[in-house]
Amino acid sequence: MRRFFALAVLLLVAFVARRSEAHGMRTATVQVVPIDAEVVEVTIRAAVAVHGLTVSLDGCTSDESDVARFRCPGGFAGHRLEVHGLGPIASEAIVSLASRPDHDGDTPTTHLLQPGNPSWVLPASHESAWAVAHQYVGLGVRHIATGADHLLFLLGLVLC
C-alpha cells in the first residue's frame, strides 16, 4: 500500500512539474556606500539585465553619473530611498547600506524592498543582526509556502 501511495505521489509530482517552471534569480542589489557625512554612492546590480530600475533619495541631489552620488544636506539618515521599476523582471531589491567611514564598529545592514513596499528610510544607526535575521526568516517561510514547486519538494522529502 505504501508503494502504491508513493507511486501516486510521484506521478502527481511529475504531472505538476511538467506544467511548472522554476523561477530565476529576480532580485536586484542596491549598494549604498557612504562617502562622507553628506554623500552616498548608490549602485544597482542584478543577475539578469534589468532596464528601467532607478533609485531616488528624497531631499538629496544626484549627479546623474553611471554610479549615482547623492548629496544629502545634514546627512543621509532619515531620508527615504525608493527603488522605481520593480516588477516581473526584478521583483525585489535588497538594499545594502555599508558601514559609514566615520563610525568605527558599524556593520553593514540590509533591507528588502518589494513592489508593494519599494522604499526604506535610511536609519541613523544600523539594525541589529536579530532584526535582520527575523526579516529574512519570515521572507523565506513565505517564499516556500507560496510556491507549489517548493511545497511538492517538501512533500517528497517527507514521503521518502
PDB file of C-alpha atoms in Angstrom, residues 4 12 25-26 31 37 54 62-63 73 87-88 118 130 132 144 157 160:
ATOM      1  CA  PHE A   4       1.215   2.491  -4.308  1.00  0.00           C
ATOM      2  CA  LEU A  12       1.340  13.691  -9.362  1.00  0.00           C
ATOM      3  CA  MET A  25      17.070  35.000  -9.628  1.00  0.00           C
ATOM      4  CA  ARG A  26      14.842  38.060  -9.761  1.00  0.00           C
ATOM      5  CA  GLN A  31      24.522  49.022  -2.759  1.00  0.00           C
ATOM      6  CA  ALA A  37      28.722  62.580   6.214  1.00  0.00           C
ATOM      7  CA  THR A  54      16.224  53.525 -10.825  1.00  0.00           C
ATOM      8  CA  SER A  62      22.160  63.382  -7.641  1.00  0.00           C
ATOM      9  CA  ASP A  63      24.992  63.954 -10.085  1.00  0.00           C
ATOM     10  CA  PRO A  73      22.401  68.151   3.387  1.00  0.00           C
ATOM     11  CA  GLY A  87       8.001  44.267 -11.238  1.00  0.00           C
ATOM     12  CA  PRO A  88       8.065  40.955 -13.100  1.00  0.00           C
ATOM     13  CA  PRO A 118       9.517  49.958  -2.635  1.00  0.00           C
ATOM     14  CA  TRP A 130      18.435  39.675  15.139  1.00  0.00           C
ATOM     15  CA  VAL A 132      17.664  41.354  10.002  1.00  0.00           C
ATOM     16  CA  ILE A 144       8.368  28.402   0.438  1.00  0.00           C
ATOM     17  CA  LEU A 157      11.114  14.699   1.330  1.00  0.00           C
ATOM     18  CA  CYS A 160      10.921   9.343   1.395  1.00  0.00           C
TER      19      CYS A 160
END
